Amino acid sequence: MSASSSSPARRPALERRRGAAQTGDVTISSSSPATTDELRPRSANGRFVRVSPQEESNAPDLPVDRYLDRELSWLQFNERVLQLAADESVPLLERARFLAIFTSNLDEFFMVRVAGLKRRIATGIAVRSSSGLEPREVLEQISKVAHDLTMMQTSIFEDSVRPALVEEGISIVRWSDVEEAEQERFGDLFSTEIFPVLTPLAVDPAHPFPYISGLSLNLAVILINPKTGKEHFARIKMPPSLPRFLQVRRANASVTSDLFEAQFVPLEDVIAAHLDQLFPGMEVHEHYSFRVTRNEDLEVEEDDAENLLAALEKELTRRRFGPPVRLEVEEDLDDHVMELLSRELGVTDEEVYRLPAPLDLRGLNEIADIDRTDLHYPPFVARTNADLAPAESSKAADLIGRIAKHDVLLHHPYDSFSTSVQAFIEQAAADPHVLAIKQTLYRTSGDSPVVDALIDAAEAGKQVLAVVEIKARFDEQNNIEWARKLEHAGVHVVYGIVGLKTHCKLALVVRQEPDGVKRYCHVGTGNYNPKTARLYEDMGILTSDPEVGQDLTRLFNQLSGLAPRSKFKRLLVAPRTIRDGLLERIDKQIARQERHGDGYIGVKVNSLVDEQTIDALYRASTAGVPVDVWVRGICTIRPGVDGLSENVRVHSVLGRFLEHSRIFLFGRGEGREAWIGSADLMHRNLDRRVEALVRIVEPSHVHQIFDLVERAMSADYAHWSLAGDGRWTRVHQSSDGQPLPDIHAALIAMHAKRRRKARR
């Protein structure tokens, strides 16, 4: 595409100075300002002057503002979470949970993304983003949007969710609203259970300003010495071992209403009401709650670390002392206290977030856990995949025998994890004919039955290899602990390849059978974690296909030893072949569209950021190939732009389950391909991680996966749709105003129907 071929109809969408996602009063910018530094000047006819091949050899014919901004796109994702919290059609306690999820998401965003950006700016290594924004411009827009979103969260909580909870008999009250008799009970509770674990820290010449740990909730207390009239400052940290909200026992509640009503008071209110016991002889003048977010991203120089475990443990200690990147305070905080906190913590005005109490709405998870089935999503229990269901209910199915006959496609949480993947590992561990088990572990629960099964297998004399990723963000300490537990049991534990995170989800079972050694495999999109498997949507394949078995054997040998580079038959493996393999298949669809007119590309990922892949999708769209993108979070492609991406559609689905599977589809009709695996389309996944995609070959499974993506991309189910200017639009009503069905509910019903048919 040359400069002279740029369509005038295309120009308005690309010329816009800002794309935005707007809900209520919040506007999220999605592209860069049109300065001469960021966009090439236009000629007299208004068309783009293209980037020369020398300046950008990968895509010389594409406009420079073709990417949306990554960080702002992530904030748009968290705004979609807020929209679910605001939606009155969502069960009330689930709305409260979405408010808590928003807080947790934003915490991690500041701890990692904002902290990393500030560190790069401070060290002078930050560069202009692919969207064209300078680093400080990104930081400024993040600050503005994050402030707006936190105020939106406050409004949803105070004006919508909180009053609705009160109507259902669930209330969060302040100390002054607690009945006197209950205040006395809390006084006893304070003396016996709270007071002993508190550590008030004063600030004076003998006591410097204390270290404030990241994400801790604190009370800033102003004290007056009645003898001298001198003012003192003290800090009290809310003990993380105590509940965020304490339940009130209302003396006038009837037996009947007690079953349906619950009242809570914030922990900091109870502590604030008893400050006289912490500071006897002093007058409590003022008290305010505040919370600090710190840089908690890890940096481990693996090439210089003789022992990765020791290096990581040292870095975890350093994490606690990372510089502050955000300070949340009560909105009525006194100016001189604000000045003290800002000075001692070293935060700027832009890093301060003034919010109504209570702070830290992660605690709403405790409220959301209340046993009120009428205020939750309808009950759902995952059931055994029809291909693995036992013939007799009293006996467990022989999973290895089933897998020997045919591949089994799993779709969690609709298919039970415990009766499929977990049972596969457990049966292999107990099978006397199994010689070896090899598995990757990225995130799992501390009491994981999968880990227990590997330990049982090792103790039974089997060869067991666990490739443990101890650098899984925010799970590092847990992973270190159970990695050592595995080692002590005799499991061969390795930590993957230096410089790469091992993110692939693989399990290999080697079994001695009458006709020789046979390999059974699992390749999945999600972690071997039975807890998150009930909430995360993921896919996996159980297979005894010799090609997959050979592929996994070679890959595990690379991860555990010094095996040379290997060629794979049914796998694509990062960092060597996933990007190139996907680009090759995109090019094939372009050629197929030109020859037969039936090209197609479907992508389902958590995030789409990789510029090379996006440019390839632009080329496919320009060639007439329909491109469907189903993304949960970050998405920097611009869909629906004339002359660039008019054949690209982008949908997002959020709701009951967290969409987590990664799917890649190519073609229609004969010869179409379906791939599933662990890789998102991000630089870190394609360049700095060991990832694996597996090709699905059973026609019925391929059909099932294509059908899933087709459902999500249709207008028949609720979703969000992305426009070329960066605006996300929620589509949850039909043209006649009727609510659109939820895809998660539809899939629950569909899988239940499939199982009933299988039993007949």
Tab-separated table of C-alpha atoms in Angstrom, residues 329-605:
chain	number	residue	atom	x	y	z
A	329	VAL	CA	-5.736	8.661	51.816
A	330	GLU	CA	-9.114	9.560	53.278
A	331	GLU	CA	-10.610	12.464	51.378
A	332	ASP	CA	-10.842	14.697	54.485
A	333	LEU	CA	-7.217	14.144	55.531
A	334	ASP	CA	-5.816	17.248	57.211
A	335	ASP	CA	-3.386	19.245	55.058
A	336	HIS	CA	-0.518	19.143	57.557
A	337	VAL	CA	-0.841	15.345	57.871
A	338	MET	CA	-0.929	15.122	54.079
A	339	GLU	CA	2.234	17.218	53.910
A	340	LEU	CA	3.956	14.933	56.438
A	341	LEU	CA	3.016	11.736	54.590
A	342	SER	CA	3.969	13.155	51.199
A	343	ARG	CA	7.323	14.381	52.471
A	344	GLU	CA	8.272	11.224	54.345
A	345	LEU	CA	7.070	8.851	51.623
A	346	GLY	CA	8.406	10.934	48.755
A	347	VAL	CA	5.205	11.015	46.702
A	348	THR	CA	3.993	13.788	44.399
A	349	ASP	CA	0.527	15.330	44.262
A	350	GLU	CA	-0.268	13.236	41.171
A	351	GLU	CA	0.500	10.061	43.128
A	352	VAL	CA	-1.991	10.905	45.877
A	353	TYR	CA	-5.529	9.510	45.665
A	354	ARG	CA	-8.061	11.084	48.040
A	355	LEU	CA	-10.982	8.703	48.527
A	356	PRO	CA	-13.933	8.312	50.900
A	357	ALA	CA	-13.475	5.791	53.684
A	358	PRO	CA	-13.313	2.852	53.859
A	359	LEU	CA	-10.142	2.452	51.827
A	360	ASP	CA	-8.960	-0.831	50.335
A	361	LEU	CA	-12.133	-2.310	48.896
A	362	ARG	CA	-10.420	-5.663	48.406
A	363	GLY	CA	-12.158	-6.389	51.711
A	364	LEU	CA	-15.457	-6.571	49.846
A	365	ASN	CA	-14.456	-10.138	49.006
A	366	GLU	CA	-15.364	-10.951	52.617
A	367	ILE	CA	-18.806	-9.418	52.099
A	368	ALA	CA	-19.193	-11.233	48.777
A	369	ASP	CA	-18.556	-14.549	50.533
A	370	ILE	CA	-21.740	-14.223	52.616
A	371	ASP	CA	-23.891	-17.322	52.235
A	372	ARG	CA	-26.830	-15.760	50.412
A	373	THR	CA	-27.510	-17.942	47.389
A	374	ASP	CA	-30.169	-15.519	46.188
A	375	LEU	CA	-27.504	-12.825	45.783
A	376	HIS	CA	-24.952	-14.975	43.939
A	377	TYR	CA	-24.785	-16.507	40.494
A	378	PRO	CA	-26.916	-19.658	40.282
A	379	PRO	CA	-25.114	-22.692	41.741
A	380	PHE	CA	-22.781	-24.426	39.337
A	381	VAL	CA	-20.842	-27.639	39.841
A	382	ALA	CA	-18.419	-28.762	37.165
A	383	ARG	CA	-19.050	-32.297	35.957
A	384	THR	CA	-16.894	-34.987	34.470
A	385	ASN	CA	-16.196	-34.690	30.767
A	386	ALA	CA	-18.467	-37.095	28.870
A	387	ASP	CA	-15.437	-38.905	27.376
A	388	LEU	CA	-14.082	-39.585	30.867
A	389	ALA	CA	-17.295	-40.343	32.757
A	390	PRO	CA	-17.225	-43.738	34.515
A	391	ALA	CA	-19.528	-46.461	33.222
A	392	GLU	CA	-20.598	-47.145	36.807
A	393	SER	CA	-21.060	-44.314	39.238
A	394	SER	CA	-19.406	-46.254	42.063
A	395	LYS	CA	-16.149	-46.743	40.170
A	396	ALA	CA	-13.592	-44.255	38.941
A	397	ALA	CA	-13.016	-44.250	35.216
A	398	ASP	CA	-9.769	-45.662	33.844
A	399	LEU	CA	-8.499	-42.399	32.398
A	400	ILE	CA	-5.354	-43.807	30.844
A	401	GLY	CA	-7.448	-46.476	29.116
A	402	ARG	CA	-9.813	-43.835	27.753
A	403	ILE	CA	-6.983	-41.605	26.540
A	404	ALA	CA	-5.359	-44.601	24.821
A	405	LYS	CA	-8.450	-44.905	22.610
A	406	HIS	CA	-8.913	-41.267	21.589
A	407	ASP	CA	-7.985	-37.684	22.402
A	408	VAL	CA	-10.078	-35.918	25.046
A	409	LEU	CA	-10.720	-32.185	24.687
A	410	LEU	CA	-11.335	-30.457	28.030
A	411	HIS	CA	-13.058	-27.136	28.578
A	412	HIS	CA	-12.827	-25.895	32.160
A	413	PRO	CA	-14.612	-24.991	34.354
A	414	TYR	CA	-17.498	-26.657	32.511
A	415	ASP	CA	-15.495	-29.905	32.551
A	416	SER	CA	-14.271	-30.781	36.017
A	417	PHE	CA	-10.541	-30.334	36.568
A	418	SER	CA	-10.480	-32.730	39.514
A	419	THR	CA	-11.973	-35.643	37.543
A	420	SER	CA	-9.837	-35.018	34.463
A	421	VAL	CA	-6.367	-33.451	34.740
A	422	GLN	CA	-5.982	-33.990	38.478
A	423	ALA	CA	-7.280	-37.563	38.271
A	424	PHE	CA	-4.948	-38.229	35.315
A	425	ILE	CA	-1.895	-37.290	37.423
A	426	GLU	CA	-3.197	-39.120	40.498
A	427	GLN	CA	-3.920	-42.334	38.580
A	428	ALA	CA	-0.510	-42.155	36.917
A	429	ALA	CA	1.137	-41.735	40.326
A	430	ALA	CA	-0.651	-44.842	41.650
A	431	ASP	CA	-0.229	-46.967	38.499
A	432	PRO	CA	2.544	-49.570	38.978
A	433	HIS	CA	3.134	-49.649	35.210
A	434	VAL	CA	3.950	-45.923	35.040
A	435	LEU	CA	7.703	-45.379	34.833
A	436	ALA	CA	7.947	-41.594	34.847
A	437	ILE	CA	5.937	-38.394	35.204
A	438	LYS	CA	7.158	-35.025	33.960
A	439	GLN	CA	5.238	-31.812	34.562
A	440	THR	CA	5.540	-28.040	34.421
A	441	LEU	CA	4.231	-26.046	37.382
A	442	TYR	CA	3.699	-22.287	37.114
A	443	ARG	CA	1.034	-21.481	39.690
A	444	THR	CA	-0.754	-23.930	41.938
A	445	SER	CA	-2.382	-23.912	45.351
A	446	GLY	CA	-0.356	-24.558	48.497
A	447	ASP	CA	-2.329	-27.705	49.277
A	448	SER	CA	-2.423	-28.885	45.680
A	449	PRO	CA	-3.418	-32.529	45.122
A	450	VAL	CA	-1.313	-32.375	41.949
A	451	VAL	CA	1.816	-31.672	43.997
A	452	ASP	CA	0.812	-34.404	46.450
A	453	ALA	CA	0.425	-36.871	43.550
A	454	LEU	CA	3.913	-36.057	42.265
A	455	ILE	CA	5.307	-36.646	45.748
A	456	ASP	CA	3.448	-39.972	45.982
A	457	ALA	CA	4.864	-40.997	42.605
A	458	ALA	CA	8.429	-40.151	43.643
A	459	GLU	CA	8.061	-42.012	46.926
A	460	ALA	CA	6.771	-45.024	44.964
A	461	GLY	CA	10.040	-45.128	43.027
A	462	LYS	CA	8.903	-43.468	39.788
A	463	GLN	CA	11.079	-40.985	37.961
A	464	VAL	CA	9.388	-37.624	38.560
A	465	LEU	CA	10.463	-34.319	37.068
A	466	ALA	CA	8.866	-31.013	38.031
A	467	VAL	CA	9.813	-27.914	36.055
A	468	VAL	CA	8.917	-25.241	38.594
A	469	GLU	CA	8.660	-21.587	37.649
A	470	ILE	CA	9.627	-19.898	40.906
A	471	LYS	CA	9.481	-16.478	39.241
A	472	ALA	CA	5.698	-16.558	38.711
A	473	ARG	CA	4.792	-13.014	39.723
A	474	PHE	CA	3.450	-12.644	43.287
A	475	ASP	CA	3.522	-16.424	43.754
A	476	GLU	CA	7.296	-16.580	44.129
A	477	GLN	CA	7.372	-17.342	47.865
A	478	ASN	CA	4.692	-20.033	47.611
A	479	ASN	CA	6.461	-21.654	44.682
A	480	ILE	CA	9.786	-21.685	46.530
A	481	GLU	CA	8.168	-23.440	49.472
A	482	TRP	CA	6.507	-26.254	47.563
A	483	ALA	CA	9.504	-26.608	45.220
A	484	ARG	CA	11.550	-27.484	48.290
A	485	LYS	CA	8.783	-29.803	49.451
A	486	LEU	CA	9.019	-31.634	46.133
A	487	GLU	CA	12.807	-31.842	46.349
A	488	HIS	CA	12.671	-33.305	49.844
A	489	ALA	CA	10.340	-36.035	48.552
A	490	GLY	CA	12.796	-37.075	45.859
A	491	VAL	CA	11.256	-35.238	42.909
A	492	HIS	CA	13.773	-33.911	40.386
A	493	VAL	CA	13.057	-30.168	40.484
A	494	VAL	CA	14.488	-27.840	37.854
A	495	TYR	CA	13.825	-24.176	37.301
A	496	GLY	CA	13.770	-24.098	33.541
A	497	ILE	CA	16.087	-22.197	31.226
A	498	VAL	CA	18.129	-19.209	32.380
A	499	GLY	CA	16.566	-15.972	31.174
A	500	LEU	CA	13.195	-17.508	30.318
A	501	LYS	CA	10.089	-18.086	32.387
A	502	THR	CA	8.586	-21.529	31.904
A	503	HIS	CA	4.928	-20.719	31.343
A	504	CYS	CA	3.804	-23.717	29.249
A	505	LYS	CA	1.258	-26.137	30.771
A	506	LEU	CA	2.489	-29.659	30.102
A	507	ALA	CA	2.309	-33.103	31.683
A	508	LEU	CA	3.906	-36.280	30.332
A	509	VAL	CA	3.296	-39.795	31.666
A	510	VAL	CA	5.540	-42.648	30.478
A	511	ARG	CA	3.981	-46.108	30.914
A	512	GLN	CA	5.249	-49.625	30.296
A	513	GLU	CA	2.672	-51.616	28.311
A	514	PRO	CA	2.688	-55.120	26.768
A	515	ASP	CA	3.620	-53.768	23.345
A	516	GLY	CA	6.253	-51.353	24.655
A	517	VAL	CA	6.570	-47.953	26.312
A	518	LYS	CA	3.698	-45.548	25.633
A	519	ARG	CA	3.379	-41.853	26.423
A	520	TYR	CA	0.278	-40.037	27.650
A	521	CYS	CA	0.155	-36.247	27.550
A	522	HIS	CA	-1.740	-33.202	28.720
A	523	VAL	CA	-1.246	-29.828	27.042
A	524	GLY	CA	-3.334	-27.006	28.437
A	525	THR	CA	-3.928	-23.283	28.563
A	526	GLY	CA	-4.248	-22.940	32.349
A	527	ASN	CA	-2.307	-23.641	35.509
A	528	TYR	CA	-2.416	-26.932	37.391
A	529	ASN	CA	-4.406	-25.286	40.151
A	530	PRO	CA	-7.661	-26.987	41.237
A	531	LYS	CA	-8.904	-23.828	42.957
A	532	THR	CA	-8.598	-21.407	40.050
A	533	ALA	CA	-9.790	-24.150	37.667
A	534	ARG	CA	-13.270	-23.632	39.137
A	535	LEU	CA	-13.220	-19.934	38.209
A	536	TYR	CA	-10.946	-19.679	35.152
A	537	GLU	CA	-12.046	-20.668	31.670
A	538	ASP	CA	-9.348	-22.867	30.144
A	539	MET	CA	-8.890	-25.647	27.616
A	540	GLY	CA	-6.674	-28.713	27.447
A	541	ILE	CA	-6.086	-31.884	25.486
A	542	LEU	CA	-5.393	-35.352	26.884
A	543	THR	CA	-3.775	-37.511	24.230
A	544	SER	CA	-1.631	-40.575	23.613
A	545	ASP	CA	-0.687	-39.416	20.125
A	546	PRO	CA	2.945	-40.549	19.545
A	547	GLU	CA	3.824	-37.228	17.877
A	548	VAL	CA	2.722	-35.210	20.910
A	549	GLY	CA	4.518	-37.665	23.188
A	550	GLN	CA	7.721	-37.255	21.191
A	551	ASP	CA	7.320	-33.461	21.180
A	552	LEU	CA	6.871	-33.299	24.951
A	553	THR	CA	9.797	-35.643	25.551
A	554	ARG	CA	12.062	-33.390	23.521
A	555	LEU	CA	10.756	-30.243	25.185
A	556	PHE	CA	11.176	-31.606	28.716
A	557	ASN	CA	14.717	-32.660	27.804
A	558	GLN	CA	15.421	-29.090	26.746
A	559	LEU	CA	13.987	-27.759	30.010
A	560	SER	CA	15.837	-30.157	32.294
A	561	GLY	CA	19.112	-30.731	30.483
A	562	LEU	CA	21.309	-29.563	27.675
A	563	ALA	CA	19.374	-31.050	24.787
A	564	PRO	CA	19.963	-29.397	21.406
A	565	ARG	CA	17.252	-27.484	19.638
A	566	SER	CA	14.517	-29.812	18.536
A	567	LYS	CA	11.950	-29.844	15.788
A	568	PHE	CA	8.355	-30.398	16.846
A	569	LYS	CA	5.519	-31.947	14.884
A	570	ARG	CA	2.320	-30.929	16.686
A	571	LEU	CA	3.735	-28.180	18.892
A	572	LEU	CA	4.772	-24.602	18.362
A	573	VAL	CA	7.183	-23.560	21.112
A	574	ALA	CA	8.303	-20.073	22.175
A	575	PRO	CA	10.625	-18.333	22.055
A	576	ARG	CA	11.659	-20.031	18.784
A	577	THR	CA	8.609	-20.951	16.728
A	578	ILE	CA	5.315	-19.550	18.018
A	579	ARG	CA	5.535	-16.095	16.478
A	580	ASP	CA	7.017	-17.363	13.219
A	581	GLY	CA	4.540	-20.243	13.133
A	582	LEU	CA	1.576	-17.916	13.580
A	583	LEU	CA	2.892	-15.423	11.028
A	584	GLU	CA	3.370	-18.249	8.529
A	585	ARG	CA	-0.235	-19.368	9.010
A	586	ILE	CA	-1.526	-15.827	8.686
A	587	ASP	CA	0.313	-15.521	5.362
A	588	LYS	CA	-1.234	-18.816	4.252
A	589	GLN	CA	-4.690	-17.420	4.947
A	590	ILE	CA	-3.877	-14.371	2.847
A	591	ALA	CA	-2.901	-16.688	-0.009
A	592	ARG	CA	-5.983	-18.835	0.583
A	593	GLN	CA	-8.221	-15.771	0.459
A	594	GLU	CA	-6.670	-14.718	-2.826
A	595	ARG	CA	-7.101	-18.192	-4.359
A	596	HIS	CA	-10.372	-19.454	-2.896
A	597	GLY	CA	-11.933	-16.566	-0.969
A	598	ASP	CA	-12.328	-18.648	2.210
A	599	GLY	CA	-9.476	-17.412	4.382
A	600	TYR	CA	-10.161	-16.901	8.084
A	601	ILE	CA	-8.202	-16.062	11.243
A	602	GLY	CA	-9.556	-16.362	14.781
A	603	VAL	CA	-7.589	-15.381	17.878
A	604	LYS	CA	-8.588	-15.734	21.533
A	605	VAL	CA	-6.053	-14.357	24.011
